[in-house]
Amino acid sequence: MSESTFATLVSRWYERNARDLPWREPGVGAWAILVSEVMLQQTPVVRVLPAWAAWLDRWPTPAALAEDTPAEAIRMWGRLGYPRRAVRLRDCAAAIVERHGGEVPDRLDQLLALPGVGTYTARAVASFAFGQRHPVVDTNVRRVVCRAIAGQPDAGPATRPADLVATEELLPAEPAAAALASAAFMELGAVVCTARTPRCVVCPVESSCAWRASGQEVPAGPTRRPQRYAGTDRQVRGLLLAVLREATGPVPLQRLDQVWHDDVQRARALAGLVTDGLVEPDGEESFRLAGDGPPIPRPRP
Ligand code: SF4
């Protein structure tokens, strides 16, 4: 099967079966698509849906978000996880205002230069918002390409230049068709060619899939152990942030000390939040979300 046939089959399947997601609506805009891509990187669709709607309701443009504080971005991020994304998204909004007059740029190099926008996100925005031809490679796409073309059951964890090349070779030449195919590959990996339970019988490329033809089984069990959360620094960071998010200003250290029993781990988690730019000290004995309240006076040199 030629590359163009592969893309055509998956694209046709997508047009009939794509999930109805609001960031796929026509005319939704590049900013809304960028926000969705950042949120979806490490959070399931079902949790992103209400957070995405609330975020855009409050900050419908990059300029609106850039005018607000990092603290408010962290508050709105709520419990989506990996909250550094909130601060990076605000930094990104500020850069869009400063460098591009408040409009999300359509050039790949300009997207790649924005804070928090990496290889995947830049190409996703260029493709889905601006209809350009770029390989958009996330975990799902890598798995589809790995199985259907290379006949391997699973791709490794990192996106490599070779993944971009392998995916680009499958894209139609015409930009709009390529952008559609990119969305279709992602959807196929998300809902049909899943990691542990691929539904080959409903797959549009079953008859030509190299992995299916090889007769191999899905590897038993996860290739990566599920990440432990209970008792980790991540959990402690979450507990500290929950207290700081609900406060309207600085929180005494004494109050933060109550969230976790292990002094060393709690101090390490708090220091990590400060290092990551999510939290800042307010005097010697209290902390606040980054940028929450008036500027902190700096000591004179
Ligand atoms: S036939 Fe099965 S393994 Fe091959 S791409 Fe489709 S779902 Fe994935």
PDB file of C-alpha atoms and ligand atoms in Angstrom:
ATOM      1  CA  MET A   1       0.000   0.000   0.000  1.00  0.00           C
ATOM      2  CA  SER A   2       1.363   3.414  -0.884  1.00  0.00           C
ATOM      3  CA  GLU A   3       1.818   6.146   1.702  1.00  0.00           C
ATOM      4  CA  SER A   4      -0.942   8.235   0.156  1.00  0.00           C
ATOM      5  CA  THR A   5      -3.365   5.300   0.344  1.00  0.00           C
ATOM      6  CA  PHE A   6      -2.535   4.812   4.003  1.00  0.00           C
ATOM      7  CA  ALA A   7      -3.245   8.489   4.736  1.00  0.00           C
ATOM      8  CA  THR A   8      -6.407   8.433   2.627  1.00  0.00           C
ATOM      9  CA  LEU A   9      -7.824   5.393   4.419  1.00  0.00           C
ATOM     10  CA  VAL A  10      -7.118   6.799   7.868  1.00  0.00           C
ATOM     11  CA  SER A  11      -8.411  10.245   6.909  1.00  0.00           C
ATOM     12  CA  ARG A  12     -11.671   8.817   5.563  1.00  0.00           C
ATOM     13  CA  TRP A  13     -12.094   6.800   8.723  1.00  0.00           C
ATOM     14  CA  TYR A  14     -11.443   9.959  10.765  1.00  0.00           C
ATOM     15  CA  GLU A  15     -14.057  11.967   8.899  1.00  0.00           C
ATOM     16  CA  ARG A  16     -16.652   9.356   9.818  1.00  0.00           C
ATOM     17  CA  ASN A  17     -15.501   8.514  13.337  1.00  0.00           C
ATOM     18  CA  ALA A  18     -13.656  11.448  14.904  1.00  0.00           C
ATOM     19  CA  ARG A  19     -14.716  12.331  18.416  1.00  0.00           C
ATOM     20  CA  ASP A  20     -16.687  15.532  18.644  1.00  0.00           C
ATOM     21  CA  LEU A  21     -14.217  17.723  20.533  1.00  0.00           C
ATOM     22  CA  PRO A  22     -14.676  21.498  20.832  1.00  0.00           C
ATOM     23  CA  TRP A  23     -11.112  22.409  19.817  1.00  0.00           C
ATOM     24  CA  ARG A  24     -11.791  20.685  16.479  1.00  0.00           C
ATOM     25  CA  GLU A  25     -14.713  22.961  15.645  1.00  0.00           C
ATOM     26  CA  PRO A  26     -14.194  25.042  12.489  1.00  0.00           C
ATOM     27  CA  GLY A  27     -12.989  28.543  13.275  1.00  0.00           C
ATOM     28  CA  VAL A  28     -12.057  27.790  16.851  1.00  0.00           C
ATOM     29  CA  GLY A  29      -8.856  29.788  16.493  1.00  0.00           C
ATOM     30  CA  ALA A  30      -5.157  29.215  16.987  1.00  0.00           C
ATOM     31  CA  TRP A  31      -5.092  30.351  20.607  1.00  0.00           C
ATOM     32  CA  ALA A  32      -7.805  27.879  21.598  1.00  0.00           C
ATOM     33  CA  ILE A  33      -5.971  25.104  19.756  1.00  0.00           C
ATOM     34  CA  LEU A  34      -2.678  26.010  21.407  1.00  0.00           C
ATOM     35  CA  VAL A  35      -4.302  25.929  24.859  1.00  0.00           C
ATOM     36  CA  SER A  36      -5.869  22.538  24.116  1.00  0.00           C
ATOM     37  CA  GLU A  37      -2.567  21.070  22.949  1.00  0.00           C
ATOM     38  CA  VAL A  38      -0.743  22.225  26.083  1.00  0.00           C
ATOM     39  CA  MET A  39      -3.475  20.867  28.361  1.00  0.00           C
ATOM     40  CA  LEU A  40      -3.743  17.545  26.508  1.00  0.00           C
ATOM     41  CA  GLN A  41      -0.045  16.764  26.713  1.00  0.00           C
ATOM     42  CA  GLN A  42      -0.270  15.076  30.092  1.00  0.00           C
ATOM     43  CA  THR A  43      -3.962  15.127  30.948  1.00  0.00           C
ATOM     44  CA  PRO A  44      -6.847  12.968  29.612  1.00  0.00           C
ATOM     45  CA  VAL A  45      -9.445  14.542  27.316  1.00  0.00           C
ATOM     46  CA  VAL A  46     -12.276  14.162  29.793  1.00  0.00           C
ATOM     47  CA  ARG A  47     -10.473  16.297  32.375  1.00  0.00           C
ATOM     48  CA  VAL A  48      -9.281  18.827  29.831  1.00  0.00           C
ATOM     49  CA  LEU A  49     -12.758  19.570  28.413  1.00  0.00           C
ATOM     50  CA  PRO A  50     -14.112  21.686  31.316  1.00  0.00           C
ATOM     51  CA  ALA A  51     -10.719  23.230  32.111  1.00  0.00           C
ATOM     52  CA  TRP A  52     -10.209  24.277  28.481  1.00  0.00           C
ATOM     53  CA  ALA A  53     -13.654  25.883  28.296  1.00  0.00           C
ATOM     54  CA  ALA A  54     -13.161  27.754  31.582  1.00  0.00           C
ATOM     55  CA  TRP A  55      -9.686  28.916  30.594  1.00  0.00           C
ATOM     56  CA  LEU A  56     -10.850  30.374  27.268  1.00  0.00           C
ATOM     57  CA  ASP A  57     -13.896  31.890  28.883  1.00  0.00           C
ATOM     58  CA  ARG A  58     -11.628  33.821  31.187  1.00  0.00           C
ATOM     59  CA  TRP A  59      -8.749  34.416  28.765  1.00  0.00           C
ATOM     60  CA  PRO A  60     -10.112  34.338  25.211  1.00  0.00           C
ATOM     61  CA  THR A  61      -6.922  35.866  23.813  1.00  0.00           C
ATOM     62  CA  PRO A  62      -3.207  35.682  24.600  1.00  0.00           C
ATOM     63  CA  ALA A  63      -3.339  39.371  25.585  1.00  0.00           C
ATOM     64  CA  ALA A  64      -5.982  38.686  28.224  1.00  0.00           C
ATOM     65  CA  LEU A  65      -3.858  35.995  29.845  1.00  0.00           C
ATOM     66  CA  ALA A  66      -0.657  38.023  29.561  1.00  0.00           C
ATOM     67  CA  GLU A  67      -2.285  40.807  31.570  1.00  0.00           C
ATOM     68  CA  ASP A  68      -3.035  38.485  34.467  1.00  0.00           C
ATOM     69  CA  THR A  69      -0.598  37.112  37.047  1.00  0.00           C
ATOM     70  CA  PRO A  70       1.103  33.721  36.997  1.00  0.00           C
ATOM     71  CA  ALA A  71      -0.716  33.085  40.291  1.00  0.00           C
ATOM     72  CA  GLU A  72      -4.093  33.345  38.564  1.00  0.00           C
ATOM     73  CA  ALA A  73      -2.928  30.986  35.810  1.00  0.00           C
ATOM     74  CA  ILE A  74      -1.875  28.464  38.468  1.00  0.00           C
ATOM     75  CA  ARG A  75      -5.230  28.853  40.232  1.00  0.00           C
ATOM     76  CA  MET A  76      -7.177  28.296  37.030  1.00  0.00           C
ATOM     77  CA  TRP A  77      -5.036  25.287  36.205  1.00  0.00           C
ATOM     78  CA  GLY A  78      -6.478  23.695  39.309  1.00  0.00           C
ATOM     79  CA  ARG A  79      -5.824  19.984  39.535  1.00  0.00           C
ATOM     80  CA  LEU A  80      -4.954  19.294  35.892  1.00  0.00           C
ATOM     81  CA  GLY A  81      -1.484  18.238  37.008  1.00  0.00           C
ATOM     82  CA  TYR A  82       2.000  19.353  35.997  1.00  0.00           C
ATOM     83  CA  PRO A  83       1.164  22.999  36.837  1.00  0.00           C
ATOM     84  CA  ARG A  84       4.373  24.368  35.360  1.00  0.00           C
ATOM     85  CA  ARG A  85       2.387  24.187  32.141  1.00  0.00           C
ATOM     86  CA  ALA A  86       0.156  27.001  33.459  1.00  0.00           C
ATOM     87  CA  VAL A  87       3.095  29.316  34.036  1.00  0.00           C
ATOM     88  CA  ARG A  88       4.658  28.401  30.706  1.00  0.00           C
ATOM     89  CA  LEU A  89       1.348  29.028  28.944  1.00  0.00           C
ATOM     90  CA  ARG A  90       1.187  32.488  30.496  1.00  0.00           C
ATOM     91  CA  ASP A  91       4.818  33.133  29.501  1.00  0.00           C
ATOM     92  CA  CYS A  92       3.860  31.964  26.026  1.00  0.00           C
ATOM     93  CA  ALA A  93       0.905  34.390  25.929  1.00  0.00           C
ATOM     94  CA  ALA A  94       3.192  37.245  26.987  1.00  0.00           C
ATOM     95  CA  ALA A  95       5.678  36.344  24.244  1.00  0.00           C
ATOM     96  CA  ILE A  96       2.866  36.215  21.655  1.00  0.00           C
ATOM     97  CA  VAL A  97       1.816  39.732  22.678  1.00  0.00           C
ATOM     98  CA  GLU A  98       5.360  41.063  22.724  1.00  0.00           C
ATOM     99  CA  ARG A  99       6.663  39.432  19.558  1.00  0.00           C
ATOM    100  CA  HIS A 100       3.567  38.947  17.428  1.00  0.00           C
ATOM    101  CA  GLY A 101       1.104  41.683  18.414  1.00  0.00           C
ATOM    102  CA  GLY A 102      -1.119  39.237  20.286  1.00  0.00           C
ATOM    103  CA  GLU A 103      -1.695  36.861  17.346  1.00  0.00           C
ATOM    104  CA  VAL A 104      -0.466  33.276  17.513  1.00  0.00           C
ATOM    105  CA  PRO A 105       2.173  33.096  14.759  1.00  0.00           C
ATOM    106  CA  ASP A 106       1.683  30.684  11.873  1.00  0.00           C
ATOM    107  CA  ARG A 107       5.374  30.103  11.107  1.00  0.00           C
ATOM    108  CA  LEU A 108       6.863  26.939  12.548  1.00  0.00           C
ATOM    109  CA  ASP A 109      10.126  28.615  13.569  1.00  0.00           C
ATOM    110  CA  GLN A 110       8.213  31.341  15.424  1.00  0.00           C
ATOM    111  CA  LEU A 111       6.018  28.793  17.165  1.00  0.00           C
ATOM    112  CA  LEU A 112       9.058  26.761  18.191  1.00  0.00           C
ATOM    113  CA  ALA A 113      10.621  29.886  19.714  1.00  0.00           C
ATOM    114  CA  LEU A 114       7.686  30.461  22.096  1.00  0.00           C
ATOM    115  CA  PRO A 115       8.148  29.485  25.780  1.00  0.00           C
ATOM    116  CA  GLY A 116       6.841  26.016  26.542  1.00  0.00           C
ATOM    117  CA  VAL A 117       6.162  25.175  22.880  1.00  0.00           C
ATOM    118  CA  GLY A 118       8.132  22.129  21.783  1.00  0.00           C
ATOM    119  CA  THR A 119       8.477  19.975  18.694  1.00  0.00           C
ATOM    120  CA  TYR A 120       5.053  18.393  19.030  1.00  0.00           C
ATOM    121  CA  THR A 121       3.010  21.450  20.069  1.00  0.00           C
ATOM    122  CA  ALA A 122       4.466  23.755  17.423  1.00  0.00           C
ATOM    123  CA  ARG A 123       3.678  21.307  14.623  1.00  0.00           C
ATOM    124  CA  ALA A 124       0.234  20.546  16.027  1.00  0.00           C
ATOM    125  CA  VAL A 125      -0.691  24.239  16.052  1.00  0.00           C
ATOM    126  CA  ALA A 126       0.790  24.852  12.597  1.00  0.00           C
ATOM    127  CA  SER A 127      -1.173  21.889  11.229  1.00  0.00           C
ATOM    128  CA  PHE A 128      -4.499  22.101  13.061  1.00  0.00           C
ATOM    129  CA  ALA A 129      -4.818  25.890  13.294  1.00  0.00           C
ATOM    130  CA  PHE A 130      -3.184  26.897  10.026  1.00  0.00           C
ATOM    131  CA  GLY A 131      -3.631  23.829   7.812  1.00  0.00           C
ATOM    132  CA  GLN A 132       0.068  23.326   7.134  1.00  0.00           C
ATOM    133  CA  ARG A 133       1.929  20.144   6.282  1.00  0.00           C
ATOM    134  CA  HIS A 134       4.086  18.981   9.184  1.00  0.00           C
ATOM    135  CA  PRO A 135       4.594  15.613  10.864  1.00  0.00           C
ATOM    136  CA  VAL A 136       2.709  15.818  14.165  1.00  0.00           C
ATOM    137  CA  VAL A 137       4.151  13.054  16.294  1.00  0.00           C
ATOM    138  CA  ASP A 138       2.827  12.186  19.713  1.00  0.00           C
ATOM    139  CA  THR A 139       2.881   8.800  21.489  1.00  0.00           C
ATOM    140  CA  ASN A 140      -0.237   7.638  19.667  1.00  0.00           C
ATOM    141  CA  VAL A 141       1.060   8.506  16.215  1.00  0.00           C
ATOM    142  CA  ARG A 142       4.376   6.837  16.888  1.00  0.00           C
ATOM    143  CA  ARG A 143       2.608   3.669  17.923  1.00  0.00           C
ATOM    144  CA  VAL A 144       0.419   3.619  14.790  1.00  0.00           C
ATOM    145  CA  VAL A 145       3.372   4.206  12.474  1.00  0.00           C
ATOM    146  CA  CYS A 146       5.517   1.726  14.358  1.00  0.00           C
ATOM    147  CA  ARG A 147       2.904  -1.010  14.083  1.00  0.00           C
ATOM    148  CA  ALA A 148       1.330  -0.374  10.701  1.00  0.00           C
ATOM    149  CA  ILE A 149       4.500   0.429   8.770  1.00  0.00           C
ATOM    150  CA  ALA A 150       7.438  -1.064  10.686  1.00  0.00           C
ATOM    151  CA  GLY A 151       5.610  -4.094  12.109  1.00  0.00           C
ATOM    152  CA  GLN A 152       6.847  -3.426  15.644  1.00  0.00           C
ATOM    153  CA  PRO A 153       4.386  -3.709  18.558  1.00  0.00           C
ATOM    154  CA  ASP A 154       5.461  -0.598  20.444  1.00  0.00           C
ATOM    155  CA  ALA A 155       7.500   2.526  19.912  1.00  0.00           C
ATOM    156  CA  GLY A 156       9.992   3.630  22.535  1.00  0.00           C
ATOM    157  CA  PRO A 157       9.321   6.563  24.831  1.00  0.00           C
ATOM    158  CA  ALA A 158      10.998   9.507  23.120  1.00  0.00           C
ATOM    159  CA  THR A 159      10.188  11.309  19.889  1.00  0.00           C
ATOM    160  CA  ARG A 160      13.244  11.108  17.670  1.00  0.00           C
ATOM    161  CA  PRO A 161      14.056  12.843  14.391  1.00  0.00           C
ATOM    162  CA  ALA A 162      13.497   9.461  12.738  1.00  0.00           C
ATOM    163  CA  ASP A 163       9.884   9.492  13.975  1.00  0.00           C
ATOM    164  CA  LEU A 164       9.311  12.841  12.289  1.00  0.00           C
ATOM    165  CA  VAL A 165      10.779  11.547   9.044  1.00  0.00           C
ATOM    166  CA  ALA A 166       8.774   8.310   9.140  1.00  0.00           C
ATOM    167  CA  THR A 167       5.528  10.187   9.784  1.00  0.00           C
ATOM    168  CA  GLU A 168       6.198  12.892   7.213  1.00  0.00           C
ATOM    169  CA  GLU A 169       6.639  10.231   4.547  1.00  0.00           C
ATOM    170  CA  LEU A 170       3.046   9.166   5.148  1.00  0.00           C
ATOM    171  CA  LEU A 171       1.545  12.632   4.685  1.00  0.00           C
ATOM    172  CA  PRO A 172      -0.154  13.703   1.448  1.00  0.00           C
ATOM    173  CA  ALA A 173       1.591  16.497  -0.423  1.00  0.00           C
ATOM    174  CA  GLU A 174      -1.301  18.920  -0.252  1.00  0.00           C
ATOM    175  CA  PRO A 175      -1.170  20.871   3.064  1.00  0.00           C
ATOM    176  CA  ALA A 176      -4.852  20.676   4.021  1.00  0.00           C
ATOM    177  CA  ALA A 177      -4.945  16.940   3.311  1.00  0.00           C
ATOM    178  CA  ALA A 178      -1.743  16.500   5.304  1.00  0.00           C
ATOM    179  CA  ALA A 179      -3.189  18.385   8.278  1.00  0.00           C
ATOM    180  CA  LEU A 180      -6.296  16.188   8.134  1.00  0.00           C
ATOM    181  CA  ALA A 181      -4.135  13.065   7.975  1.00  0.00           C
ATOM    182  CA  SER A 182      -2.133  14.233  11.005  1.00  0.00           C
ATOM    183  CA  ALA A 183      -5.312  14.615  13.051  1.00  0.00           C
ATOM    184  CA  ALA A 184      -6.501  11.223  11.754  1.00  0.00           C
ATOM    185  CA  PHE A 185      -3.283   9.402  12.739  1.00  0.00           C
ATOM    186  CA  MET A 186      -3.543  10.823  16.255  1.00  0.00           C
ATOM    187  CA  GLU A 187      -7.165   9.813  16.584  1.00  0.00           C
ATOM    188  CA  LEU A 188      -6.523   6.298  15.312  1.00  0.00           C
ATOM    189  CA  GLY A 189      -3.815   5.818  17.931  1.00  0.00           C
ATOM    190  CA  ALA A 190      -5.976   7.304  20.678  1.00  0.00           C
ATOM    191  CA  VAL A 191      -9.117   5.253  20.124  1.00  0.00           C
ATOM    192  CA  VAL A 192      -8.322   2.195  17.936  1.00  0.00           C
ATOM    193  CA  CYS A 193      -4.631   1.355  17.896  1.00  0.00           C
ATOM    194  CA  THR A 194      -4.283   1.701  21.645  1.00  0.00           C
ATOM    195  CA  ALA A 195      -1.257   0.500  23.575  1.00  0.00           C
ATOM    196  CA  ARG A 196      -2.699  -2.627  25.177  1.00  0.00           C
ATOM    197  CA  THR A 197      -5.963  -3.368  23.398  1.00  0.00           C
ATOM    198  CA  PRO A 198      -5.751  -2.437  19.716  1.00  0.00           C
ATOM    199  CA  ARG A 199      -9.097  -2.985  17.976  1.00  0.00           C
ATOM    200  CA  CYS A 200      -7.675  -4.262  14.730  1.00  0.00           C
ATOM    201  CA  VAL A 201     -11.012  -5.548  13.464  1.00  0.00           C
ATOM    202  CA  VAL A 202     -12.348  -1.999  13.145  1.00  0.00           C
ATOM    203  CA  CYS A 203      -9.094  -0.452  11.962  1.00  0.00           C
ATOM    204  CA  PRO A 204      -9.153   1.126   8.470  1.00  0.00           C
ATOM    205  CA  VAL A 205      -5.652  -0.175   7.671  1.00  0.00           C
ATOM    206  CA  GLU A 206      -5.986  -3.671   9.085  1.00  0.00           C
ATOM    207  CA  SER A 207      -5.521  -5.396   5.719  1.00  0.00           C
ATOM    208  CA  SER A 208      -2.156  -3.740   5.164  1.00  0.00           C
ATOM    209  CA  CYS A 209      -0.854  -3.404   8.727  1.00  0.00           C
ATOM    210  CA  ALA A 210       2.631  -4.900   9.006  1.00  0.00           C
ATOM    211  CA  TRP A 211       2.264  -5.760  12.667  1.00  0.00           C
ATOM    212  CA  ARG A 212      -1.124  -7.413  12.170  1.00  0.00           C
ATOM    213  CA  ALA A 213       0.342  -9.434   9.312  1.00  0.00           C
ATOM    214  CA  SER A 214       3.217 -10.589  11.497  1.00  0.00           C
ATOM    215  CA  GLY A 215       0.782 -12.272  13.871  1.00  0.00           C
ATOM    216  CA  GLN A 216       2.539 -10.913  16.929  1.00  0.00           C
ATOM    217  CA  GLU A 217       0.711 -10.463  20.209  1.00  0.00           C
ATOM    218  CA  VAL A 218       0.479  -7.219  22.154  1.00  0.00           C
ATOM    219  CA  PRO A 219       3.234  -7.375  24.781  1.00  0.00           C
ATOM    220  CA  ALA A 220       1.761  -8.508  28.097  1.00  0.00           C
ATOM    221  CA  GLY A 221       1.511  -5.814  30.739  1.00  0.00           C
ATOM    222  CA  PRO A 222       2.668  -2.227  30.510  1.00  0.00           C
ATOM    223  CA  THR A 223       6.131  -1.650  29.091  1.00  0.00           C
ATOM    224  CA  ARG A 224       6.536   1.132  31.616  1.00  0.00           C
ATOM    225  CA  ARG A 225       5.509   0.823  35.225  1.00  0.00           C
ATOM    226  CA  PRO A 226       2.684   3.162  36.174  1.00  0.00           C
ATOM    227  CA  GLN A 227       4.107   6.120  38.053  1.00  0.00           C
ATOM    228  CA  ARG A 228       3.616   5.928  41.802  1.00  0.00           C
ATOM    229  CA  TYR A 229       1.963   9.047  43.231  1.00  0.00           C
ATOM    230  CA  ALA A 230       1.172   8.359  46.897  1.00  0.00           C
ATOM    231  CA  GLY A 231       4.044   9.398  49.102  1.00  0.00           C
ATOM    232  CA  THR A 232       6.045  11.046  46.316  1.00  0.00           C
ATOM    233  CA  ASP A 233       7.329  14.620  46.211  1.00  0.00           C
ATOM    234  CA  ARG A 234       4.721  15.159  43.499  1.00  0.00           C
ATOM    235  CA  GLN A 235       1.984  14.440  45.976  1.00  0.00           C
ATOM    236  CA  VAL A 236       3.504  16.795  48.541  1.00  0.00           C
ATOM    237  CA  ARG A 237       3.873  19.527  45.913  1.00  0.00           C
ATOM    238  CA  GLY A 238       0.203  19.049  45.057  1.00  0.00           C
ATOM    239  CA  LEU A 239      -0.830  19.389  48.696  1.00  0.00           C
ATOM    240  CA  LEU A 240       1.237  22.558  49.151  1.00  0.00           C
ATOM    241  CA  LEU A 241      -0.086  24.081  45.950  1.00  0.00           C
ATOM    242  CA  ALA A 242      -3.684  23.292  46.919  1.00  0.00           C
ATOM    243  CA  VAL A 243      -3.288  25.393  50.083  1.00  0.00           C
ATOM    244  CA  LEU A 244      -1.574  28.234  48.219  1.00  0.00           C
ATOM    245  CA  ARG A 245      -4.166  28.203  45.416  1.00  0.00           C
ATOM    246  CA  GLU A 246      -7.025  28.617  47.849  1.00  0.00           C
ATOM    247  CA  ALA A 247      -5.365  31.451  49.770  1.00  0.00           C
ATOM    248  CA  THR A 248      -5.838  35.020  48.602  1.00  0.00           C
ATOM    249  CA  GLY A 249      -2.272  36.001  49.436  1.00  0.00           C
ATOM    250  CA  PRO A 250       0.774  34.842  51.409  1.00  0.00           C
ATOM    251  CA  VAL A 251       0.449  31.697  53.502  1.00  0.00           C
ATOM    252  CA  PRO A 252       2.449  31.343  56.743  1.00  0.00           C
ATOM    253  CA  LEU A 253       5.017  28.559  56.712  1.00  0.00           C
ATOM    254  CA  GLN A 254       3.353  27.220  59.835  1.00  0.00           C
ATOM    255  CA  ARG A 255       0.212  26.518  57.810  1.00  0.00           C
ATOM    256  CA  LEU A 256       2.169  24.816  55.022  1.00  0.00           C
ATOM    257  CA  ASP A 257       3.931  22.665  57.600  1.00  0.00           C
ATOM    258  CA  GLN A 258       0.592  21.029  58.346  1.00  0.00           C
ATOM    259  CA  VAL A 259       0.136  19.473  54.908  1.00  0.00           C
ATOM    260  CA  TRP A 260       2.782  16.747  55.242  1.00  0.00           C
ATOM    261  CA  HIS A 261       4.434  15.028  58.177  1.00  0.00           C
ATOM    262  CA  ASP A 262       7.952  14.539  56.770  1.00  0.00           C
ATOM    263  CA  ASP A 263       9.883  17.808  57.306  1.00  0.00           C
ATOM    264  CA  VAL A 264      12.668  16.980  54.888  1.00  0.00           C
ATOM    265  CA  GLN A 265      10.361  15.904  52.076  1.00  0.00           C
ATOM    266  CA  ARG A 266       8.046  18.868  52.608  1.00  0.00           C
ATOM    267  CA  ALA A 267      10.930  21.333  52.517  1.00  0.00           C
ATOM    268  CA  ARG A 268      12.268  19.680  49.364  1.00  0.00           C
ATOM    269  CA  ALA A 269       8.853  19.872  47.688  1.00  0.00           C
ATOM    270  CA  LEU A 270       8.453  23.529  48.619  1.00  0.00           C
ATOM    271  CA  ALA A 271      11.949  24.362  47.364  1.00  0.00           C
ATOM    272  CA  GLY A 272      11.085  22.583  44.100  1.00  0.00           C
ATOM    273  CA  LEU A 273       7.962  24.713  43.663  1.00  0.00           C
ATOM    274  CA  VAL A 274      10.072  27.845  44.167  1.00  0.00           C
ATOM    275  CA  THR A 275      12.706  26.628  41.693  1.00  0.00           C
ATOM    276  CA  ASP A 276       9.997  25.896  39.139  1.00  0.00           C
ATOM    277  CA  GLY A 277       8.644  29.447  39.418  1.00  0.00           C
ATOM    278  CA  LEU A 278       5.289  28.368  40.826  1.00  0.00           C
ATOM    279  CA  VAL A 279       5.757  29.719  44.338  1.00  0.00           C
ATOM    280  CA  GLU A 280       7.819  32.536  45.826  1.00  0.00           C
ATOM    281  CA  PRO A 281       8.819  33.466  49.358  1.00  0.00           C
ATOM    282  CA  ASP A 282       7.044  36.417  50.906  1.00  0.00           C
ATOM    283  CA  GLY A 283       9.329  37.513  53.696  1.00  0.00           C
ATOM    284  CA  GLU A 284      11.055  34.877  55.794  1.00  0.00           C
ATOM    285  CA  GLU A 285       8.101  32.959  57.154  1.00  0.00           C
ATOM    286  CA  SER A 286       5.512  32.835  54.404  1.00  0.00           C
ATOM    287  CA  PHE A 287       5.055  31.868  50.776  1.00  0.00           C
ATOM    288  CA  ARG A 288       2.658  32.776  47.970  1.00  0.00           C
ATOM    289  CA  LEU A 289       1.870  31.752  44.415  1.00  0.00           C
ATOM    290  CA  ALA A 290       4.181  33.403  41.883  1.00  0.00           C
ATOM    291  CA  GLY A 291       3.175  36.998  41.228  1.00  0.00           C
ATOM    292  CA  ASP A 292       0.329  36.909  43.746  1.00  0.00           C
ATOM    293  CA  GLY A 293      -0.120  40.354  45.241  1.00  0.00           C
ATOM    294  CA  PRO A 294       2.131  43.405  45.046  1.00  0.00           C
ATOM    295  CA  PRO A 295       5.782  43.039  43.978  1.00  0.00           C
ATOM    296  CA  ILE A 296       8.098  41.858  46.715  1.00  0.00           C
ATOM    297  CA  PRO A 297      10.598  44.623  47.651  1.00  0.00           C
ATOM    298  CA  ARG A 298      14.106  43.591  46.726  1.00  0.00           C
ATOM    299  CA  PRO A 299      17.031  44.405  49.065  1.00  0.00           C
ATOM    300  CA  ARG A 300      19.119  47.340  47.895  1.00  0.00           C
ATOM    301  CA  PRO A 301      22.520  46.435  46.496  1.00  0.00           C
TER     302      PRO A 301
HETATM  303  S1  SF4 B   1      -4.416  -3.141  12.392  1.00  0.00           S
HETATM  304 FE1  SF4 B   1      -4.244  -3.155  14.600  1.00  0.00          FE
HETATM  305  S2  SF4 B   1      -2.064  -2.867  15.029  1.00  0.00           S
HETATM  306 FE2  SF4 B   1      -2.385  -2.333  12.891  1.00  0.00          FE
HETATM  307  S3  SF4 B   1      -2.661  -0.095  12.930  1.00  0.00           S
HETATM  308 FE3  SF4 B   1      -4.700  -1.036  13.038  1.00  0.00          FE
HETATM  309  S4  SF4 B   1      -5.194  -1.203  15.232  1.00  0.00           S
HETATM  310 FE4  SF4 B   1      -2.985  -0.816  15.021  1.00  0.00          FE
END
